[in-house]
């Protein structure tokens, strides 16, 4: 179902520093990708609105997530495919060499897959007990999955992702009619990645410790100390990803396009 290279170096784009970023075009069979795009959950299905930036989201920790998928066959198939030991370990094995380069990851135990989602480890006592037992000998890992919709004048402040995150990836779903809009502006709707400016001696904030969305005040200081070094395009059927470390800063800038335009993605 997915088109994934065997090594990081085989991706269409790969950079190691200041943190590993990669992209893979034609990630899915185009027919299936279009089925996913056509059936992307409506905005009224999103259950969470971020207080900073107003991103609307629905993730697999939410009690209504399974209900939404049960009425949406393409997404149910895709989610269940991803939320499996085979696929999660496929990604883990792919990034293992890069994880070994991160000081805070050097003591990771061998991985043990726990099926992710609200139904799996929030309601089932057996799964909770299993997690406690296996954590004594293994590093428990699971899939976090989120639908995201961002509207005009909304944004995502700079952040470095949670220390619980090993790997983050995004897949965008521009509406088929998006080409009727300003193409240049559409291309700008990707994710911004930052590195420390050369003349700045110290990191602004240790991204290993500070994993929350920055405040407006901190964002101003951040932009004075960091500069953009890579930006994804808002492309269809292209996988973009990065490996979490203490420098994996990124954000998404507010936009202003036609009234009903929505930036749709999964994370």
PDB file of C-alpha atoms in Angstrom:
ATOM      1  CA  UNK A   1       0.000   0.000   0.000  1.00  0.00           C
ATOM      2  CA  UNK A   2       2.826   2.421   0.804  1.00  0.00           C
ATOM      3  CA  UNK A   3       5.923   3.189  -1.230  1.00  0.00           C
ATOM      4  CA  UNK A   4       8.698   3.382   1.355  1.00  0.00           C
ATOM      5  CA  UNK A   5      12.455   3.312   0.599  1.00  0.00           C
ATOM      6  CA  UNK A   6      14.704   0.792   2.335  1.00  0.00           C
ATOM      7  CA  UNK A   7      17.179   3.381   3.670  1.00  0.00           C
ATOM      8  CA  UNK A   8      17.017   7.046   4.605  1.00  0.00           C
ATOM      9  CA  UNK A   9      19.443   7.887   1.820  1.00  0.00           C
ATOM     10  CA  UNK A  10      16.996   6.491  -0.757  1.00  0.00           C
ATOM     11  CA  UNK A  11      14.310   9.085  -0.061  1.00  0.00           C
ATOM     12  CA  UNK A  12      13.672  11.798  -2.663  1.00  0.00           C
ATOM     13  CA  UNK A  13      15.049  14.278  -0.133  1.00  0.00           C
ATOM     14  CA  UNK A  14      17.054  13.581   3.016  1.00  0.00           C
ATOM     15  CA  UNK A  15      19.105  15.816   5.289  1.00  0.00           C
ATOM     16  CA  UNK A  16      20.725  14.767   8.581  1.00  0.00           C
ATOM     17  CA  UNK A  17      21.463  18.078  10.304  1.00  0.00           C
ATOM     18  CA  UNK A  18      20.371  19.825  12.460  1.00  0.00           C
ATOM     19  CA  UNK A  19      17.845  16.970  12.532  1.00  0.00           C
ATOM     20  CA  UNK A  20      16.839  14.280  10.074  1.00  0.00           C
ATOM     21  CA  UNK A  21      14.203  15.347   7.534  1.00  0.00           C
ATOM     22  CA  UNK A  22      12.982  13.334   4.564  1.00  0.00           C
ATOM     23  CA  UNK A  23      10.360  13.315   1.821  1.00  0.00           C
ATOM     24  CA  UNK A  24       8.970  10.625  -0.480  1.00  0.00           C
ATOM     25  CA  UNK A  25       6.886  11.437  -3.535  1.00  0.00           C
ATOM     26  CA  UNK A  26       4.178   9.036  -4.769  1.00  0.00           C
ATOM     27  CA  UNK A  27       3.847   7.590  -1.282  1.00  0.00           C
ATOM     28  CA  UNK A  28       0.540   5.833  -1.975  1.00  0.00           C
ATOM     29  CA  UNK A  29      -1.138   4.308  -4.977  1.00  0.00           C
ATOM     30  CA  UNK A  30      -2.720   7.368  -6.578  1.00  0.00           C
ATOM     31  CA  UNK A  31      -6.181   5.792  -6.837  1.00  0.00           C
ATOM     32  CA  UNK A  32      -6.213   5.018  -3.113  1.00  0.00           C
ATOM     33  CA  UNK A  33      -4.780   8.444  -2.274  1.00  0.00           C
ATOM     34  CA  UNK A  34      -7.651  10.065  -4.180  1.00  0.00           C
ATOM     35  CA  UNK A  35     -10.147   7.909  -2.290  1.00  0.00           C
ATOM     36  CA  UNK A  36      -8.664   9.180   0.966  1.00  0.00           C
ATOM     37  CA  UNK A  37      -8.746  12.767  -0.251  1.00  0.00           C
ATOM     38  CA  UNK A  38     -12.371  12.500  -1.372  1.00  0.00           C
ATOM     39  CA  UNK A  39     -13.432  11.036   1.979  1.00  0.00           C
ATOM     40  CA  UNK A  40     -11.357  13.257   4.304  1.00  0.00           C
ATOM     41  CA  UNK A  41     -13.492  13.805   7.448  1.00  0.00           C
ATOM     42  CA  UNK A  42     -15.470  17.042   7.513  1.00  0.00           C
ATOM     43  CA  UNK A  43     -14.477  19.880   9.809  1.00  0.00           C
ATOM     44  CA  UNK A  44     -17.464  19.257  12.077  1.00  0.00           C
ATOM     45  CA  UNK A  45     -15.907  15.869  12.936  1.00  0.00           C
ATOM     46  CA  UNK A  46     -12.866  17.565  14.448  1.00  0.00           C
ATOM     47  CA  UNK A  47     -13.117  17.526  18.247  1.00  0.00           C
ATOM     48  CA  UNK A  48     -10.140  19.646  19.301  1.00  0.00           C
ATOM     49  CA  UNK A  49      -9.345  23.294  18.586  1.00  0.00           C
ATOM     50  CA  UNK A  50      -5.847  24.391  19.587  1.00  0.00           C
ATOM     51  CA  UNK A  51      -5.958  27.491  21.797  1.00  0.00           C
ATOM     52  CA  UNK A  52      -2.785  28.763  20.085  1.00  0.00           C
ATOM     53  CA  UNK A  53      -3.383  29.119  16.349  1.00  0.00           C
ATOM     54  CA  UNK A  54      -6.863  27.511  16.219  1.00  0.00           C
ATOM     55  CA  UNK A  55      -5.961  24.329  14.341  1.00  0.00           C
ATOM     56  CA  UNK A  56      -8.891  21.893  14.256  1.00  0.00           C
ATOM     57  CA  UNK A  57      -8.011  18.231  14.829  1.00  0.00           C
ATOM     58  CA  UNK A  58      -9.289  14.739  15.503  1.00  0.00           C
ATOM     59  CA  UNK A  59      -6.859  12.148  16.852  1.00  0.00           C
ATOM     60  CA  UNK A  60      -6.971   8.487  17.793  1.00  0.00           C
ATOM     61  CA  UNK A  61      -7.055   9.347  21.505  1.00  0.00           C
ATOM     62  CA  UNK A  62     -10.532  10.811  21.031  1.00  0.00           C
ATOM     63  CA  UNK A  63     -13.551   8.604  21.943  1.00  0.00           C
ATOM     64  CA  UNK A  64     -15.311   9.520  18.665  1.00  0.00           C
ATOM     65  CA  UNK A  65     -12.365   8.593  16.447  1.00  0.00           C
ATOM     66  CA  UNK A  66     -13.428   4.966  15.927  1.00  0.00           C
ATOM     67  CA  UNK A  67     -16.990   6.025  15.117  1.00  0.00           C
ATOM     68  CA  UNK A  68     -15.785   8.438  12.436  1.00  0.00           C
ATOM     69  CA  UNK A  69     -13.650   5.715  10.867  1.00  0.00           C
ATOM     70  CA  UNK A  70     -16.382   3.081  11.055  1.00  0.00           C
ATOM     71  CA  UNK A  71     -18.406   5.248   8.668  1.00  0.00           C
ATOM     72  CA  UNK A  72     -15.443   5.947   6.402  1.00  0.00           C
ATOM     73  CA  UNK A  73     -14.117   2.777   4.770  1.00  0.00           C
ATOM     74  CA  UNK A  74     -10.987   4.176   2.996  1.00  0.00           C
ATOM     75  CA  UNK A  75      -9.723   5.802   6.170  1.00  0.00           C
ATOM     76  CA  UNK A  76     -10.592   2.788   8.302  1.00  0.00           C
ATOM     77  CA  UNK A  77      -8.521   0.602   5.975  1.00  0.00           C
ATOM     78  CA  UNK A  78      -5.586   3.023   5.936  1.00  0.00           C
ATOM     79  CA  UNK A  79      -5.544   3.609   9.689  1.00  0.00           C
ATOM     80  CA  UNK A  80      -5.712  -0.097  10.520  1.00  0.00           C
ATOM     81  CA  UNK A  81      -2.919  -0.754   8.036  1.00  0.00           C
ATOM     82  CA  UNK A  82      -0.684   1.845   9.692  1.00  0.00           C
ATOM     83  CA  UNK A  83      -1.676   0.883  13.234  1.00  0.00           C
ATOM     84  CA  UNK A  84       0.020  -2.499  13.006  1.00  0.00           C
ATOM     85  CA  UNK A  85       3.242  -4.003  14.272  1.00  0.00           C
ATOM     86  CA  UNK A  86       4.486  -4.651  10.740  1.00  0.00           C
ATOM     87  CA  UNK A  87       4.222  -1.040   9.567  1.00  0.00           C
ATOM     88  CA  UNK A  88       5.274   0.623  12.823  1.00  0.00           C
ATOM     89  CA  UNK A  89       8.368  -1.585  12.964  1.00  0.00           C
ATOM     90  CA  UNK A  90       9.037  -0.858   9.297  1.00  0.00           C
ATOM     91  CA  UNK A  91       9.385   2.827  10.135  1.00  0.00           C
ATOM     92  CA  UNK A  92      11.319   2.125  13.351  1.00  0.00           C
ATOM     93  CA  UNK A  93      13.875  -0.030  11.555  1.00  0.00           C
ATOM     94  CA  UNK A  94      14.193   2.610   8.864  1.00  0.00           C
ATOM     95  CA  UNK A  95      15.173   5.341  11.350  1.00  0.00           C
ATOM     96  CA  UNK A  96      17.176   3.193  13.787  1.00  0.00           C
ATOM     97  CA  UNK A  97      20.556   4.444  12.561  1.00  0.00           C
ATOM     98  CA  UNK A  98      19.458   8.067  12.974  1.00  0.00           C
ATOM     99  CA  UNK A  99      18.013   7.424  16.437  1.00  0.00           C
ATOM    100  CA  UNK A 100      21.375   6.026  17.549  1.00  0.00           C
ATOM    101  CA  UNK A 101      22.943   9.430  16.803  1.00  0.00           C
ATOM    102  CA  UNK A 102      20.704  11.203  19.334  1.00  0.00           C
ATOM    103  CA  UNK A 103      22.208  11.309  22.825  1.00  0.00           C
ATOM    104  CA  UNK A 104      18.840  11.088  24.585  1.00  0.00           C
ATOM    105  CA  UNK A 105      17.891   7.990  22.555  1.00  0.00           C
ATOM    106  CA  UNK A 106      21.013   5.921  23.213  1.00  0.00           C
ATOM    107  CA  UNK A 107      19.424   4.103  26.142  1.00  0.00           C
ATOM    108  CA  UNK A 108      16.324   3.010  24.247  1.00  0.00           C
ATOM    109  CA  UNK A 109      15.333  -0.576  24.933  1.00  0.00           C
ATOM    110  CA  UNK A 110      14.176  -2.963  22.238  1.00  0.00           C
ATOM    111  CA  UNK A 111      10.795  -1.934  20.876  1.00  0.00           C
ATOM    112  CA  UNK A 112       7.506  -3.560  21.832  1.00  0.00           C
ATOM    113  CA  UNK A 113       4.444  -2.611  19.781  1.00  0.00           C
ATOM    114  CA  UNK A 114       1.247  -1.590  21.574  1.00  0.00           C
ATOM    115  CA  UNK A 115      -1.708  -0.986  19.261  1.00  0.00           C
ATOM    116  CA  UNK A 116      -2.543   2.720  19.506  1.00  0.00           C
ATOM    117  CA  UNK A 117      -5.905   4.409  19.895  1.00  0.00           C
ATOM    118  CA  UNK A 118      -8.510   5.260  22.497  1.00  0.00           C
ATOM    119  CA  UNK A 119     -10.297   1.925  22.268  1.00  0.00           C
ATOM    120  CA  UNK A 120      -7.093  -0.061  22.602  1.00  0.00           C
ATOM    121  CA  UNK A 121      -5.347   1.334  25.642  1.00  0.00           C
ATOM    122  CA  UNK A 122      -7.835   3.596  27.363  1.00  0.00           C
ATOM    123  CA  UNK A 123     -10.726   1.185  27.807  1.00  0.00           C
ATOM    124  CA  UNK A 124      -9.050  -2.224  27.930  1.00  0.00           C
ATOM    125  CA  UNK A 125      -7.588  -3.201  31.293  1.00  0.00           C
ATOM    126  CA  UNK A 126      -5.636  -6.069  29.748  1.00  0.00           C
ATOM    127  CA  UNK A 127      -3.716  -3.681  27.478  1.00  0.00           C
ATOM    128  CA  UNK A 128      -2.899  -1.399  30.404  1.00  0.00           C
ATOM    129  CA  UNK A 129      -1.494  -4.327  32.392  1.00  0.00           C
ATOM    130  CA  UNK A 130       0.481  -5.525  29.372  1.00  0.00           C
ATOM    131  CA  UNK A 131       2.033  -2.082  28.942  1.00  0.00           C
ATOM    132  CA  UNK A 132       3.217  -1.999  32.555  1.00  0.00           C
ATOM    133  CA  UNK A 133       4.768  -5.436  32.305  1.00  0.00           C
ATOM    134  CA  UNK A 134       6.458  -4.975  28.924  1.00  0.00           C
ATOM    135  CA  UNK A 135       7.843  -1.536  29.882  1.00  0.00           C
ATOM    136  CA  UNK A 136      10.133  -3.272  32.374  1.00  0.00           C
ATOM    137  CA  UNK A 137      11.965  -4.982  29.519  1.00  0.00           C
ATOM    138  CA  UNK A 138      11.065  -3.064  26.357  1.00  0.00           C
ATOM    139  CA  UNK A 139      10.395   0.400  24.978  1.00  0.00           C
ATOM    140  CA  UNK A 140       6.651   0.448  24.302  1.00  0.00           C
ATOM    141  CA  UNK A 141       5.773   2.204  21.050  1.00  0.00           C
ATOM    142  CA  UNK A 142       2.462   3.004  19.403  1.00  0.00           C
ATOM    143  CA  UNK A 143       0.986   5.009  16.547  1.00  0.00           C
ATOM    144  CA  UNK A 144      -0.439   8.466  17.208  1.00  0.00           C
ATOM    145  CA  UNK A 145      -2.697   9.535  14.348  1.00  0.00           C
ATOM    146  CA  UNK A 146      -4.344  12.916  13.790  1.00  0.00           C
ATOM    147  CA  UNK A 147      -6.545  14.545  11.176  1.00  0.00           C
ATOM    148  CA  UNK A 148      -5.771  18.258  10.883  1.00  0.00           C
ATOM    149  CA  UNK A 149      -7.730  21.104   9.257  1.00  0.00           C
ATOM    150  CA  UNK A 150      -6.382  24.657   9.254  1.00  0.00           C
ATOM    151  CA  UNK A 151      -8.466  27.585   7.999  1.00  0.00           C
ATOM    152  CA  UNK A 152      -7.648  31.122   6.883  1.00  0.00           C
ATOM    153  CA  UNK A 153      -5.679  33.198   9.406  1.00  0.00           C
ATOM    154  CA  UNK A 154      -4.956  30.155  11.573  1.00  0.00           C
ATOM    155  CA  UNK A 155      -1.461  28.811  12.278  1.00  0.00           C
ATOM    156  CA  UNK A 156       0.703  26.499  14.391  1.00  0.00           C
ATOM    157  CA  UNK A 157       3.312  28.210  16.632  1.00  0.00           C
ATOM    158  CA  UNK A 158       6.940  26.990  16.737  1.00  0.00           C
ATOM    159  CA  UNK A 159       7.432  23.724  18.611  1.00  0.00           C
ATOM    160  CA  UNK A 160       9.849  20.780  18.654  1.00  0.00           C
ATOM    161  CA  UNK A 161       7.357  17.942  19.307  1.00  0.00           C
ATOM    162  CA  UNK A 162       7.011  15.846  22.435  1.00  0.00           C
ATOM    163  CA  UNK A 163       9.916  13.786  23.749  1.00  0.00           C
ATOM    164  CA  UNK A 164       7.548  10.814  23.429  1.00  0.00           C
ATOM    165  CA  UNK A 165       7.725  11.197  19.668  1.00  0.00           C
ATOM    166  CA  UNK A 166      10.397   9.201  17.820  1.00  0.00           C
ATOM    167  CA  UNK A 167       9.261  10.044  14.314  1.00  0.00           C
ATOM    168  CA  UNK A 168       6.722  12.523  12.953  1.00  0.00           C
ATOM    169  CA  UNK A 169       5.366  12.535   9.432  1.00  0.00           C
ATOM    170  CA  UNK A 170       2.762  14.451   7.472  1.00  0.00           C
ATOM    171  CA  UNK A 171       0.677  13.689   4.407  1.00  0.00           C
ATOM    172  CA  UNK A 172      -1.204  16.590   2.805  1.00  0.00           C
ATOM    173  CA  UNK A 173      -4.584  16.465   1.066  1.00  0.00           C
ATOM    174  CA  UNK A 174      -5.111  19.556  -1.099  1.00  0.00           C
ATOM    175  CA  UNK A 175      -8.595  19.612  -2.621  1.00  0.00           C
ATOM    176  CA  UNK A 176      -8.596  18.742  -6.302  1.00  0.00           C
ATOM    177  CA  UNK A 177      -9.982  22.184  -7.088  1.00  0.00           C
ATOM    178  CA  UNK A 178      -7.127  23.926  -5.285  1.00  0.00           C
ATOM    179  CA  UNK A 179      -5.341  24.690  -8.562  1.00  0.00           C
ATOM    180  CA  UNK A 180      -8.021  27.268  -9.254  1.00  0.00           C
ATOM    181  CA  UNK A 181      -6.551  29.270  -6.425  1.00  0.00           C
ATOM    182  CA  UNK A 182      -3.261  31.142  -6.371  1.00  0.00           C
ATOM    183  CA  UNK A 183      -0.794  28.298  -7.035  1.00  0.00           C
ATOM    184  CA  UNK A 184       2.159  30.145  -5.527  1.00  0.00           C
ATOM    185  CA  UNK A 185       0.276  30.706  -2.284  1.00  0.00           C
ATOM    186  CA  UNK A 186      -0.911  27.098  -2.239  1.00  0.00           C
ATOM    187  CA  UNK A 187       2.672  25.835  -2.479  1.00  0.00           C
ATOM    188  CA  UNK A 188       3.534  27.938   0.563  1.00  0.00           C
ATOM    189  CA  UNK A 189       1.155  25.990   2.801  1.00  0.00           C
ATOM    190  CA  UNK A 190       3.797  23.485   3.841  1.00  0.00           C
ATOM    191  CA  UNK A 191       5.588  23.107   7.164  1.00  0.00           C
ATOM    192  CA  UNK A 192       8.501  25.396   8.085  1.00  0.00           C
ATOM    193  CA  UNK A 193      11.663  23.901   9.615  1.00  0.00           C
ATOM    194  CA  UNK A 194      14.240  26.027  11.435  1.00  0.00           C
ATOM    195  CA  UNK A 195      17.872  26.009  12.484  1.00  0.00           C
ATOM    196  CA  UNK A 196      19.815  28.280  14.795  1.00  0.00           C
ATOM    197  CA  UNK A 197      21.343  31.323  13.088  1.00  0.00           C
ATOM    198  CA  UNK A 198      25.105  31.086  12.634  1.00  0.00           C
ATOM    199  CA  UNK A 199      25.833  34.171  14.746  1.00  0.00           C
ATOM    200  CA  UNK A 200      23.789  32.851  17.689  1.00  0.00           C
ATOM    201  CA  UNK A 201      25.977  30.920  20.145  1.00  0.00           C
ATOM    202  CA  UNK A 202      23.316  29.225  22.253  1.00  0.00           C
ATOM    203  CA  UNK A 203      20.117  27.387  21.369  1.00  0.00           C
ATOM    204  CA  UNK A 204      17.058  29.548  22.035  1.00  0.00           C
ATOM    205  CA  UNK A 205      15.306  26.865  24.065  1.00  0.00           C
ATOM    206  CA  UNK A 206      16.265  23.243  24.505  1.00  0.00           C
ATOM    207  CA  UNK A 207      13.709  21.533  22.291  1.00  0.00           C
ATOM    208  CA  UNK A 208      14.130  18.372  24.303  1.00  0.00           C
ATOM    209  CA  UNK A 209      12.708  20.044  27.386  1.00  0.00           C
ATOM    210  CA  UNK A 210      10.365  22.571  25.791  1.00  0.00           C
ATOM    211  CA  UNK A 211       7.949  20.473  23.721  1.00  0.00           C
ATOM    212  CA  UNK A 212       4.882  22.727  23.912  1.00  0.00           C
ATOM    213  CA  UNK A 213       3.674  25.334  21.413  1.00  0.00           C
ATOM    214  CA  UNK A 214       5.559  28.576  22.034  1.00  0.00           C
ATOM    215  CA  UNK A 215       3.763  31.638  23.333  1.00  0.00           C
ATOM    216  CA  UNK A 216       3.522  34.802  21.213  1.00  0.00           C
ATOM    217  CA  UNK A 217       6.308  36.393  23.264  1.00  0.00           C
ATOM    218  CA  UNK A 218       8.615  33.398  22.899  1.00  0.00           C
ATOM    219  CA  UNK A 219       7.797  33.142  19.186  1.00  0.00           C
ATOM    220  CA  UNK A 220       9.145  36.672  18.625  1.00  0.00           C
ATOM    221  CA  UNK A 221      12.406  35.750  20.379  1.00  0.00           C
ATOM    222  CA  UNK A 222      12.517  32.472  18.486  1.00  0.00           C
ATOM    223  CA  UNK A 223      12.262  34.178  15.089  1.00  0.00           C
ATOM    224  CA  UNK A 224      15.129  36.501  16.100  1.00  0.00           C
ATOM    225  CA  UNK A 225      17.360  33.542  16.883  1.00  0.00           C
ATOM    226  CA  UNK A 226      16.367  30.959  14.272  1.00  0.00           C
ATOM    227  CA  UNK A 227      16.076  30.951  10.491  1.00  0.00           C
ATOM    228  CA  UNK A 228      14.141  28.888   7.978  1.00  0.00           C
ATOM    229  CA  UNK A 229      16.275  26.199   6.321  1.00  0.00           C
ATOM    230  CA  UNK A 230      13.670  23.874   4.790  1.00  0.00           C
ATOM    231  CA  UNK A 231      10.021  24.169   3.852  1.00  0.00           C
ATOM    232  CA  UNK A 232       7.760  21.423   2.568  1.00  0.00           C
ATOM    233  CA  UNK A 233       5.419  22.050  -0.332  1.00  0.00           C
ATOM    234  CA  UNK A 234       1.702  21.514   0.078  1.00  0.00           C
ATOM    235  CA  UNK A 235       1.897  18.643  -2.390  1.00  0.00           C
ATOM    236  CA  UNK A 236      -0.457  15.761  -2.956  1.00  0.00           C
ATOM    237  CA  UNK A 237       0.674  12.213  -2.178  1.00  0.00           C
ATOM    238  CA  UNK A 238       4.087  13.186  -0.794  1.00  0.00           C
ATOM    239  CA  UNK A 239       5.245  11.906   2.578  1.00  0.00           C
ATOM    240  CA  UNK A 240       7.189  14.436   4.653  1.00  0.00           C
ATOM    241  CA  UNK A 241       8.808  13.424   7.919  1.00  0.00           C
ATOM    242  CA  UNK A 242      11.435  14.203  10.531  1.00  0.00           C
ATOM    243  CA  UNK A 243      13.046  12.577  13.554  1.00  0.00           C
ATOM    244  CA  UNK A 244      12.595  14.277  16.906  1.00  0.00           C
ATOM    245  CA  UNK A 245      15.642  15.680  18.679  1.00  0.00           C
ATOM    246  CA  UNK A 246      16.390  18.773  20.775  1.00  0.00           C
ATOM    247  CA  UNK A 247      16.644  20.959  17.649  1.00  0.00           C
ATOM    248  CA  UNK A 248      13.641  19.801  15.604  1.00  0.00           C
ATOM    249  CA  UNK A 249      11.869  23.168  15.571  1.00  0.00           C
ATOM    250  CA  UNK A 250       9.030  23.704  13.094  1.00  0.00           C
ATOM    251  CA  UNK A 251       5.795  25.649  12.656  1.00  0.00           C
ATOM    252  CA  UNK A 252       3.108  26.584  10.155  1.00  0.00           C
ATOM    253  CA  UNK A 253       2.409  30.157   9.046  1.00  0.00           C
ATOM    254  CA  UNK A 254      -1.033  31.734   8.796  1.00  0.00           C
ATOM    255  CA  UNK A 255      -2.421  32.172   5.282  1.00  0.00           C
ATOM    256  CA  UNK A 256      -5.211  34.073   3.559  1.00  0.00           C
ATOM    257  CA  UNK A 257      -6.778  32.383   0.541  1.00  0.00           C
ATOM    258  CA  UNK A 258     -10.297  32.055  -0.819  1.00  0.00           C
ATOM    259  CA  UNK A 259     -12.946  31.959   1.895  1.00  0.00           C
ATOM    260  CA  UNK A 260     -13.676  28.227   2.021  1.00  0.00           C
ATOM    261  CA  UNK A 261     -10.124  26.957   1.520  1.00  0.00           C
ATOM    262  CA  UNK A 262      -8.967  24.401   4.109  1.00  0.00           C
ATOM    263  CA  UNK A 263      -5.484  22.999   4.646  1.00  0.00           C
ATOM    264  CA  UNK A 264      -6.055  19.288   5.264  1.00  0.00           C
ATOM    265  CA  UNK A 265      -3.425  16.839   6.443  1.00  0.00           C
ATOM    266  CA  UNK A 266      -2.769  13.823   8.608  1.00  0.00           C
ATOM    267  CA  UNK A 267       0.014  13.790  11.194  1.00  0.00           C
TER     268      UNK A 267
END
